Amino acid sequence: MTCRQRRGSLDRGVGRSAIPRGAALLVLCAVLALGGCEKKSGARTAPGPGTGGGSSDAAEILFGEVASLTGPEATFGQSQSRGIALAVKEINEAGGVLGRPIRVITYDNQGKPTESAAAAHRLVVRDRVHVLLGEVASSRSLAMAPIAEEHQVPMITPASTNPRVTEGRKWVFRTCFIDPFQGRVMARFAREELGLRRVAVLRDVRNDYSVGLANFFVESFRELGGEVVSDQSYSAGDIDFRSQLTEIRARNPEAIYVPGYYTDVGLIARQVRELGMKVPLMGGDGWDSSKLYEIGGEALEGSFFSNHYSFENPDPVVQGFIARYREAYGEVPDALAALGYDAARLAADAIARVGSLERAAIRYALATTRDFRGVTGTITIDENHNPVKPAVVLEIRNRGATFAKTIEP
Amino acid sequence: MNARVLESWAWILFGLLLVGLASALLPSASQSYPMYVAGLAGINVILAVSLHVVNGLTGQFSLGHAGFMAVGGYTAALFGTRIISEYKLMYISEPVSDTILFFFATLLGGAAAGLAGLLVGLPSLRLRGDYLAIVTLGFAEIIRVTIENVEVLGAATGLVGIPPLTNLFWIFFWALVTFLFAKRLQESTHGRALAAIREDEIAAEAMGIDTTGYKVRAFVASSFFAGVAGALLGYYLTILTPRDFTFLKSVEVVVMVVLGGMGSISGAILAAILLTILPEALRPLREHTGVDLRMVIYASLLLAMMLLRPRGILGRQEVWTLLRRRREEAEPEVAP
Amino acid sequence: MTEFFQHLVNGLSLGSVYALIALGYTMVYGVLQLINFAHAEVFMLGAFSGYYLASWLPPFSREPRFVVVLSLSMAICACIGVVIERFAYRPLRQSPRLNALITAMGVSMLIQAIGQLPFFMGPSPRFFPELLPNRTLLSAAGVSLTTLQAVTLGAAVLLMIGLHRLVFHTRFGAAMRAVSFDGRTAGLMGIDANRVIALTFMVGSALAAAAGILVGLSYPRIEPTMGVLLGLKAFVAAVLGGIGNIRGAMVGGTIIGLVEAMAVGYGSSSYRDAVAFGILILVLVFKPSGIFGKAVVEKV
């Protein structure tokens, strides 16, 4: 009792005794959370990962997906996730692979590389997935790739275009174009088909995809004898691009290459017209979304972009995908959804071809993919684990994209 | 006096022993997911404790911790990709050489960040409260924009190919060093001067404390450890990108310090661990809800904490003083 | 020279957007010394309420419809502002300021996270309907100005004048200034500080809604994270001008807008964001309380 009084007078605090209890509770929570995790994984990872051995006891095939479902780039991550979910749903409805259903475990990364690494780690070490799928941004795929390599789990990135994602890696594949190819496609189209000489570039510096495309476009366009008269930058999420466009207008280009995402391109197109420029815009597969026409409106008429497929393609694979996606989500799929869809189907196809869940076997099957008929083209995986497939150039007319030209790799 | 010195050295040795034992006995970070998360938590502990020195102890409000982390991280990473991957020290085996060079790289990262802290701190620590927050935020943003534009640093893609040398031992080691530094500082004359500045800057000045000098030194030390954390992160993930060093990262660290209780080292550590584990532990929730609610939960929890317990988890107290008090409280009941 | 005038027009119109948002930051700061991070989210909610109102309201003639949408969104956001203040900030009135700041960040994160959930707004961007026609108003000697740019600029100036009158020529304004100057003494003088603060939040949030709709009109892409970048820039503008000062917000916004435009025009567009922050740091280092801010001498 005396002691309590002394304490009170020293601390001048009321109800201090509650603090240690609260703190102890929180410590306990933390310990439990960590301890709880440990037990489970200890029970599971008995054979020791890294051997690449299959957990063939599992009744289902596990796909692990990492996506930016929240954060500033959530819209791209959700597209990827929807594409993958649709593909898996279709495969399961058709009886699964090797008679087993596929289950996708999706983890969010909030658009952060660190979280992507943690999520990939959990998928590979804890959940012991057979195939790792993801991410859209190359920076995040680059954070995941070392984990796939170390634990020898095949990884397919649907939409990371930087060459370094797969370069020198044994276990990482992709279903999208790489930057050098797509940049060259548009440079060739602009130079050879449209006969342009003077082009300006407006790139998104925050986005490695945009920077990569812009760099390779500039390089190729110069090689083909063209001139890049102005090279400006913006940051994803900006709303005002008039200052950059004013600089571009002063150089009098014949076209503007804007290899960003549809979220920004619509606004850019509007401001191009507001400044009185009538030149066409050009871009890459990041443009492919119905949102582009909604936001850009008439400002985009007569512009061109490179893409994996054309909506007019009569191929039933393409038309069926578009119809089913629309039915499931009530909107037209964008390029990221199509790439996610193909990545999941490619993985399932590889497992079916090799008839095994051994990770090394799946890897081998992926590496030897020949003429896989995906929505985004007929895919053959080359020695650098990149798909070899032609690109199409689309022209925007009447708020929609129409086929303009196919360019072979 | 001598006994106290001896005791504190004993504690340091004990801590080092514990770190060594823990990293020897526990599974390695790459083989076990909980350990991997523990590594991330350790890095966050370094960040939180280092920011505590500025925010909690000195009462200055810095919103630019991510910037110093980036300076340290990129400096160490450049050293890693240019030197460690290419060269090796003479006469010793490669792993040993790598380890020595890696330790040097973390020091280098810390030094670079400390230097940045000095450059930022000297002109801006005259500012008070929110203005200091804005200036530090501004510097962090400038650093990020610069990284985005420099090809050598990997621009938007990030600096790849950093050798994976960070392991749990190094993370725990640096967390321990940061912790000991902060604790010893807090209990030293220096620390009391900093606390005086926090309580009342004018009164502290009137007492003859060179407030700017003390603040700058605290700031430099804090930046040093932030740089070390950045270096550790780079060698842990093998990639550094500007996306990891945004304004939000700085906010995250401030939240750790405030949530733990402003002015409490153990509080900051506790909050850092909790806030790293919680989002990871909540991952499976998505299977049941269909959408990712982690951000919603994080924000709600933060709000609830601030409204129901504005002092933070521990307030200004430390775990060890609380434990000691418990013991003292228990004793008199036995004695009479 | 043409480019210079075009950059001037661009800078002014972007600056007016920053200024509009900065006004809300500065008002709350003036009264509470709180950086209201949730202001950017109220701005976003303003744009979205405009979006939903415009799709629900029956089509009738254009200009009255715009006015109805604008005033309804302002009313909605005023309520949201009051609710945020009542439940998130008022309980913390006596706590250290850093706690209130963290709470503000928490509110901001929560609104964003909830907004991104698919059954609310969802993460994908939306097209803001054309409530007002957008034409090229002026296109002389290569300098072009659109109607919406002019409307935004005009609205910013009008709102600032209105706000100035409210603060300096009404009883409420006098009460506001009294609370801002010394809350305790104001309370002793019979001013209900809580009411004044609630009203301040109302006005600030209504302004944010107006800014949201004007931004939605000129830049017709709205998404739950639209407040983050703009909010940060606007906040920087408020600090640059001297936070807590209404004229300062206006001037700060204009300066940031102009500096950004000129940085692109005569420097490098890739370093544009760094330039804005660089200017801020320079100003603060030489004039620690912003351009119009008064240096407060602390008494012992």
mmCIF file of C-alpha atoms in Angstrom, chain A residues 139-401:
data_model
loop_
_atom_site.group_PDB
_atom_site.id
_atom_site.type_symbol
_atom_site.label_atom_id
_atom_site.label_comp_id
_atom_site.label_asym_id
_atom_site.label_seq_id
_atom_site.Cartn_x
_atom_site.Cartn_y
_atom_site.Cartn_z
ATOM 1 C CA SER A 139 10.470 -3.684 -60.670
ATOM 2 C CA ARG A 140 8.185 -5.904 -58.641
ATOM 3 C CA SER A 141 8.809 -8.974 -60.790
ATOM 4 C CA LEU A 142 12.525 -8.364 -60.344
ATOM 5 C CA ALA A 143 12.006 -8.525 -56.589
ATOM 6 C CA MET A 144 10.175 -11.853 -56.957
ATOM 7 C CA ALA A 145 12.478 -13.493 -59.496
ATOM 8 C CA PRO A 146 15.438 -14.259 -57.161
ATOM 9 C CA ILE A 147 13.059 -16.100 -54.841
ATOM 10 C CA ALA A 148 11.701 -18.227 -57.673
ATOM 11 C CA GLU A 149 15.274 -18.960 -58.761
ATOM 12 C CA GLU A 150 16.502 -19.889 -55.322
ATOM 13 C CA HIS A 151 13.612 -22.176 -54.533
ATOM 14 C CA GLN A 152 13.396 -23.507 -58.052
ATOM 15 C CA VAL A 153 9.775 -22.745 -58.715
ATOM 16 C CA PRO A 154 8.708 -21.826 -62.248
ATOM 17 C CA MET A 155 7.494 -18.250 -62.426
ATOM 18 C CA ILE A 156 5.562 -16.632 -65.254
ATOM 19 C CA THR A 157 5.212 -12.885 -65.315
ATOM 20 C CA PRO A 158 2.270 -11.840 -67.446
ATOM 21 C CA ALA A 159 3.239 -8.270 -68.161
ATOM 22 C CA SER A 160 6.760 -7.341 -67.053
ATOM 23 C CA THR A 161 8.462 -6.120 -70.183
ATOM 24 C CA ASN A 162 11.978 -5.336 -68.982
ATOM 25 C CA PRO A 163 14.470 -7.780 -70.588
ATOM 26 C CA ARG A 164 16.297 -8.186 -67.271
ATOM 27 C CA VAL A 165 13.357 -9.958 -65.637
ATOM 28 C CA THR A 166 14.129 -13.214 -67.420
ATOM 29 C CA GLU A 167 17.709 -12.583 -68.526
ATOM 30 C CA GLY A 168 20.080 -15.247 -67.234
ATOM 31 C CA ARG A 169 17.365 -16.838 -65.135
ATOM 32 C CA LYS A 170 16.461 -20.471 -65.387
ATOM 33 C CA TRP A 171 13.025 -20.422 -63.785
ATOM 34 C CA VAL A 172 11.419 -17.179 -64.937
ATOM 35 C CA PHE A 173 9.258 -16.828 -68.059
ATOM 36 C CA ARG A 174 6.941 -14.228 -69.471
ATOM 37 C CA THR A 175 3.986 -13.962 -71.824
ATOM 38 C CA CYS A 176 4.377 -10.349 -72.913
ATOM 39 C CA PHE A 177 6.609 -8.573 -75.417
ATOM 40 C CA ILE A 178 9.915 -7.231 -74.226
ATOM 41 C CA ASP A 179 10.583 -3.504 -74.433
ATOM 42 C CA PRO A 180 13.113 -3.644 -77.302
ATOM 43 C CA PHE A 181 10.676 -5.510 -79.532
ATOM 44 C CA GLN A 182 7.647 -3.345 -78.898
ATOM 45 C CA GLY A 183 9.641 -0.137 -79.094
ATOM 46 C CA ARG A 184 11.033 -1.236 -82.440
ATOM 47 C CA VAL A 185 7.584 -2.218 -83.729
ATOM 48 C CA MET A 186 6.222 1.267 -83.289
ATOM 49 C CA ALA A 187 9.400 2.899 -84.585
ATOM 50 C CA ARG A 188 9.207 0.790 -87.749
ATOM 51 C CA PHE A 189 5.511 1.466 -88.178
ATOM 52 C CA ALA A 190 5.978 5.192 -87.762
ATOM 53 C CA ARG A 191 8.971 5.355 -90.086
ATOM 54 C CA GLU A 192 8.031 2.830 -92.768
ATOM 55 C CA GLU A 193 4.243 2.814 -92.825
ATOM 56 C CA LEU A 194 3.420 6.368 -91.873
ATOM 57 C CA GLY A 195 6.587 7.831 -93.342
ATOM 58 C CA LEU A 196 7.196 10.113 -90.372
ATOM 59 C CA ARG A 197 10.492 11.928 -89.894
ATOM 60 C CA ARG A 198 10.025 14.089 -86.815
ATOM 61 C CA VAL A 199 8.550 12.538 -83.689
ATOM 62 C CA ALA A 200 8.329 13.707 -80.070
ATOM 63 C CA VAL A 201 8.344 11.398 -77.040
ATOM 64 C CA LEU A 202 6.433 11.837 -73.776
ATOM 65 C CA ARG A 203 7.364 9.202 -71.210
ATOM 66 C CA ASP A 204 6.270 8.346 -67.687
ATOM 67 C CA VAL A 205 9.461 8.468 -65.581
ATOM 68 C CA ARG A 206 7.898 6.614 -62.678
ATOM 69 C CA ASN A 207 7.113 3.643 -64.795
ATOM 70 C CA ASP A 208 9.894 1.368 -65.993
ATOM 71 C CA TYR A 209 7.632 0.007 -68.721
ATOM 72 C CA SER A 210 7.177 3.450 -70.190
ATOM 73 C CA VAL A 211 10.846 4.391 -69.854
ATOM 74 C CA GLY A 212 11.907 1.105 -71.471
ATOM 75 C CA LEU A 213 9.592 1.486 -74.438
ATOM 76 C CA ALA A 214 10.585 5.102 -74.920
ATOM 77 C CA ASN A 215 14.301 4.278 -74.856
ATOM 78 C CA PHE A 216 14.036 1.512 -77.439
ATOM 79 C CA PHE A 217 11.655 3.506 -79.605
ATOM 80 C CA VAL A 218 14.073 6.439 -79.690
ATOM 81 C CA GLU A 219 16.993 4.138 -80.504
ATOM 82 C CA SER A 220 15.200 2.333 -83.330
ATOM 83 C CA PHE A 221 13.598 5.436 -84.768
ATOM 84 C CA ARG A 222 16.985 7.131 -85.032
ATOM 85 C CA GLU A 223 18.503 4.039 -86.629
ATOM 86 C CA LEU A 224 15.780 4.141 -89.242
ATOM 87 C CA GLY A 225 16.733 7.703 -90.102
ATOM 88 C CA GLY A 226 14.087 9.544 -88.143
ATOM 89 C CA GLU A 227 14.573 12.405 -85.738
ATOM 90 C CA VAL A 228 13.306 12.633 -82.152
ATOM 91 C CA VAL A 229 12.697 16.328 -81.768
ATOM 92 C CA SER A 230 11.641 16.461 -78.134
ATOM 93 C CA ASP A 231 11.814 13.996 -75.247
ATOM 94 C CA GLN A 232 9.644 14.976 -72.273
ATOM 95 C CA SER A 233 8.656 13.244 -69.044
ATOM 96 C CA TYR A 234 5.708 13.113 -66.682
ATOM 97 C CA SER A 235 4.909 11.106 -63.555
ATOM 98 C CA ALA A 236 2.025 8.652 -63.399
ATOM 99 C CA GLY A 237 -0.895 10.276 -61.633
ATOM 100 C CA ASP A 238 -0.184 13.806 -62.881
ATOM 101 C CA ILE A 239 -3.188 15.623 -64.240
ATOM 102 C CA ASP A 240 -1.618 18.475 -66.148
ATOM 103 C CA PHE A 241 0.659 17.801 -69.086
ATOM 104 C CA ARG A 242 0.254 21.122 -70.872
ATOM 105 C CA SER A 243 3.732 22.380 -70.030
ATOM 106 C CA GLN A 244 5.402 19.342 -71.590
ATOM 107 C CA LEU A 245 3.030 19.489 -74.541
ATOM 108 C CA THR A 246 3.754 23.180 -75.055
ATOM 109 C CA GLU A 247 7.426 22.311 -75.397
ATOM 110 C CA ILE A 248 6.549 19.526 -77.814
ATOM 111 C CA ARG A 249 4.305 21.834 -79.841
ATOM 112 C CA ALA A 250 7.163 24.290 -80.245
ATOM 113 C CA ARG A 251 9.243 21.576 -81.980
ATOM 114 C CA ASN A 252 6.527 20.824 -84.526
ATOM 115 C CA PRO A 253 6.581 17.013 -84.513
ATOM 116 C CA GLU A 254 4.583 14.887 -86.929
ATOM 117 C CA ALA A 255 3.484 12.532 -84.168
ATOM 118 C CA ILE A 256 3.916 12.058 -80.400
ATOM 119 C CA TYR A 257 4.944 8.713 -78.894
ATOM 120 C CA VAL A 258 3.316 8.312 -75.456
ATOM 121 C CA PRO A 259 4.143 4.824 -74.169
ATOM 122 C CA GLY A 260 2.286 5.183 -70.867
ATOM 123 C CA TYR A 261 -0.764 3.548 -69.365
ATOM 124 C CA TYR A 262 -4.337 4.303 -70.455
ATOM 125 C CA THR A 263 -4.993 5.992 -67.118
ATOM 126 C CA ASP A 264 -2.826 8.956 -68.166
ATOM 127 C CA VAL A 265 -2.983 8.753 -71.960
ATOM 128 C CA GLY A 266 -6.654 9.752 -72.144
ATOM 129 C CA LEU A 267 -5.944 13.022 -70.356
ATOM 130 C CA ILE A 268 -2.798 13.637 -72.384
ATOM 131 C CA ALA A 269 -4.715 13.225 -75.643
ATOM 132 C CA ARG A 270 -7.312 15.741 -74.546
ATOM 133 C CA GLN A 271 -4.692 18.307 -73.651
ATOM 134 C CA VAL A 272 -2.871 17.744 -76.941
ATOM 135 C CA ARG A 273 -6.028 18.781 -78.772
ATOM 136 C CA GLU A 274 -6.737 21.654 -76.401
ATOM 137 C CA LEU A 275 -3.341 23.082 -77.284
ATOM 138 C CA GLY A 276 -4.360 22.975 -80.926
ATOM 139 C CA MET A 277 -2.131 20.113 -82.101
ATOM 140 C CA LYS A 278 -3.633 17.812 -84.682
ATOM 141 C CA VAL A 279 -0.870 15.198 -84.921
ATOM 142 C CA PRO A 280 -1.580 11.526 -84.124
ATOM 143 C CA LEU A 281 -0.413 9.934 -80.886
ATOM 144 C CA MET A 282 1.282 6.554 -80.737
ATOM 145 C CA GLY A 283 1.644 4.121 -77.865
ATOM 146 C CA GLY A 284 2.080 0.555 -76.653
ATOM 147 C CA ASP A 285 -0.064 -2.181 -75.139
ATOM 148 C CA GLY A 286 -0.485 -0.110 -71.974
ATOM 149 C CA TRP A 287 -3.121 1.784 -73.952
ATOM 150 C CA ASP A 288 -5.352 -1.229 -74.382
ATOM 151 C CA SER A 289 -8.398 -0.597 -72.182
ATOM 152 C CA SER A 290 -11.941 0.571 -72.761
ATOM 153 C CA LYS A 291 -11.192 3.312 -70.227
ATOM 154 C CA LEU A 292 -8.874 4.894 -72.768
ATOM 155 C CA TYR A 293 -11.679 5.771 -75.174
ATOM 156 C CA GLU A 294 -13.939 6.782 -72.326
ATOM 157 C CA ILE A 295 -11.472 9.322 -70.927
ATOM 158 C CA GLY A 296 -9.778 10.369 -74.146
ATOM 159 C CA GLY A 297 -12.932 10.591 -76.217
ATOM 160 C CA GLU A 298 -12.558 12.082 -79.644
ATOM 161 C CA ALA A 299 -9.087 13.378 -78.929
ATOM 162 C CA LEU A 300 -7.658 9.954 -79.717
ATOM 163 C CA GLU A 301 -9.170 9.510 -83.172
ATOM 164 C CA GLY A 302 -6.491 8.625 -85.697
ATOM 165 C CA SER A 303 -3.938 7.517 -83.112
ATOM 166 C CA PHE A 304 -2.039 4.223 -83.227
ATOM 167 C CA PHE A 305 -0.846 1.722 -80.651
ATOM 168 C CA SER A 306 0.876 -1.642 -80.702
ATOM 169 C CA ASN A 307 -0.890 -4.555 -79.057
ATOM 170 C CA HIS A 308 -0.915 -8.311 -78.715
ATOM 171 C CA TYR A 309 -4.162 -8.917 -80.530
ATOM 172 C CA SER A 310 -6.945 -7.121 -82.296
ATOM 173 C CA PHE A 311 -10.505 -7.208 -81.050
ATOM 174 C CA GLU A 312 -11.598 -7.905 -84.625
ATOM 175 C CA ASN A 313 -9.520 -11.061 -84.777
ATOM 176 C CA PRO A 314 -12.056 -13.771 -85.698
ATOM 177 C CA ASP A 315 -10.020 -16.441 -83.884
ATOM 178 C CA PRO A 316 -12.457 -18.188 -81.501
ATOM 179 C CA VAL A 317 -9.828 -18.141 -78.745
ATOM 180 C CA VAL A 318 -9.844 -14.339 -78.821
ATOM 181 C CA GLN A 319 -13.564 -13.840 -79.325
ATOM 182 C CA GLY A 320 -14.449 -16.464 -76.708
ATOM 183 C CA PHE A 321 -12.165 -14.813 -74.172
ATOM 184 C CA ILE A 322 -13.610 -11.364 -74.786
ATOM 185 C CA ALA A 323 -17.189 -12.672 -74.520
ATOM 186 C CA ARG A 324 -16.581 -14.677 -71.367
ATOM 187 C CA TYR A 325 -14.627 -11.885 -69.695
ATOM 188 C CA ARG A 326 -17.401 -9.455 -70.450
ATOM 189 C CA GLU A 327 -19.933 -11.861 -69.043
ATOM 190 C CA ALA A 328 -17.954 -12.378 -65.844
ATOM 191 C CA TYR A 329 -16.893 -8.798 -65.099
ATOM 192 C CA GLY A 330 -19.169 -6.611 -67.201
ATOM 193 C CA GLU A 331 -16.394 -4.885 -69.120
ATOM 194 C CA VAL A 332 -14.071 -5.373 -72.059
ATOM 195 C CA PRO A 333 -10.767 -6.970 -70.997
ATOM 196 C CA ASP A 334 -7.631 -4.860 -71.200
ATOM 197 C CA ALA A 335 -4.181 -6.071 -72.234
ATOM 198 C CA LEU A 336 -3.208 -6.932 -68.658
ATOM 199 C CA ALA A 337 -6.249 -9.158 -68.223
ATOM 200 C CA ALA A 338 -5.492 -10.920 -71.502
ATOM 201 C CA LEU A 339 -1.854 -11.440 -70.507
ATOM 202 C CA GLY A 340 -2.853 -12.749 -67.071
ATOM 203 C CA TYR A 341 -5.286 -15.121 -68.753
ATOM 204 C CA ASP A 342 -2.572 -16.413 -71.080
ATOM 205 C CA ALA A 343 -0.011 -16.774 -68.296
ATOM 206 C CA ALA A 344 -2.345 -18.985 -66.255
ATOM 207 C CA ARG A 345 -3.320 -21.048 -69.305
ATOM 208 C CA LEU A 346 0.288 -21.408 -70.385
ATOM 209 C CA ALA A 347 1.162 -22.775 -66.950
ATOM 210 C CA ALA A 348 -1.746 -25.235 -67.039
ATOM 211 C CA ASP A 349 -0.795 -26.248 -70.581
ATOM 212 C CA ALA A 350 2.788 -26.935 -69.531
ATOM 213 C CA ILE A 351 1.657 -29.125 -66.640
ATOM 214 C CA ALA A 352 -0.708 -31.036 -68.903
ATOM 215 C CA ARG A 353 1.963 -31.541 -71.575
ATOM 216 C CA VAL A 354 4.565 -32.908 -69.204
ATOM 217 C CA GLY A 355 2.031 -34.818 -67.118
ATOM 218 C CA SER A 356 3.827 -34.145 -63.875
ATOM 219 C CA LEU A 357 3.829 -31.711 -60.986
ATOM 220 C CA GLU A 358 7.592 -31.853 -60.544
ATOM 221 C CA ARG A 359 8.730 -28.263 -60.687
ATOM 222 C CA ALA A 360 11.693 -29.108 -62.855
ATOM 223 C CA ALA A 361 9.406 -30.872 -65.306
ATOM 224 C CA ILE A 362 7.053 -27.895 -65.447
ATOM 225 C CA ARG A 363 10.016 -25.652 -66.051
ATOM 226 C CA TYR A 364 11.193 -27.865 -68.878
ATOM 227 C CA ALA A 365 7.724 -27.894 -70.436
ATOM 228 C CA LEU A 366 7.501 -24.092 -70.228
ATOM 229 C CA ALA A 367 10.919 -23.660 -71.800
ATOM 230 C CA THR A 368 9.971 -25.902 -74.701
ATOM 231 C CA THR A 369 6.596 -24.310 -75.400
ATOM 232 C CA ARG A 370 5.918 -24.310 -79.139
ATOM 233 C CA ASP A 371 2.966 -22.635 -80.807
ATOM 234 C CA PHE A 372 0.800 -22.295 -77.737
ATOM 235 C CA ARG A 373 -2.415 -20.661 -78.905
ATOM 236 C CA GLY A 374 -3.105 -17.878 -76.490
ATOM 237 C CA VAL A 375 -5.353 -14.848 -76.690
ATOM 238 C CA THR A 376 -2.336 -12.593 -77.053
ATOM 239 C CA GLY A 377 -0.949 -14.532 -79.980
ATOM 240 C CA THR A 378 0.635 -17.860 -80.782
ATOM 241 C CA ILE A 379 3.420 -18.154 -78.257
ATOM 242 C CA THR A 380 6.747 -19.905 -78.728
ATOM 243 C CA ILE A 381 9.193 -19.487 -75.842
ATOM 244 C CA ASP A 382 12.707 -18.625 -76.994
ATOM 245 C CA GLU A 383 16.012 -19.349 -75.274
ATOM 246 C CA ASN A 384 15.725 -16.173 -73.188
ATOM 247 C CA HIS A 385 12.277 -17.283 -71.974
ATOM 248 C CA ASN A 386 10.525 -14.565 -73.927
ATOM 249 C CA PRO A 387 7.556 -15.333 -76.147
ATOM 250 C CA VAL A 388 8.096 -14.989 -79.861
ATOM 251 C CA LYS A 389 4.876 -13.649 -81.260
ATOM 252 C CA PRO A 390 3.904 -10.998 -83.738
ATOM 253 C CA ALA A 391 2.596 -7.602 -82.688
ATOM 254 C CA VAL A 392 -0.341 -5.853 -84.254
ATOM 255 C CA VAL A 393 -0.666 -2.141 -84.704
ATOM 256 C CA LEU A 394 -4.156 -0.803 -84.113
ATOM 257 C CA GLU A 395 -5.660 2.469 -85.201
ATOM 258 C CA ILE A 396 -8.249 4.224 -83.086
ATOM 259 C CA ARG A 397 -11.411 4.959 -85.017
ATOM 260 C CA ASN A 398 -14.896 5.713 -83.711
ATOM 261 C CA ARG A 399 -13.796 5.166 -80.133
ATOM 262 C CA GLY A 400 -12.497 1.706 -80.803
ATOM 263 C CA ALA A 401 -9.379 0.049 -82.114
#
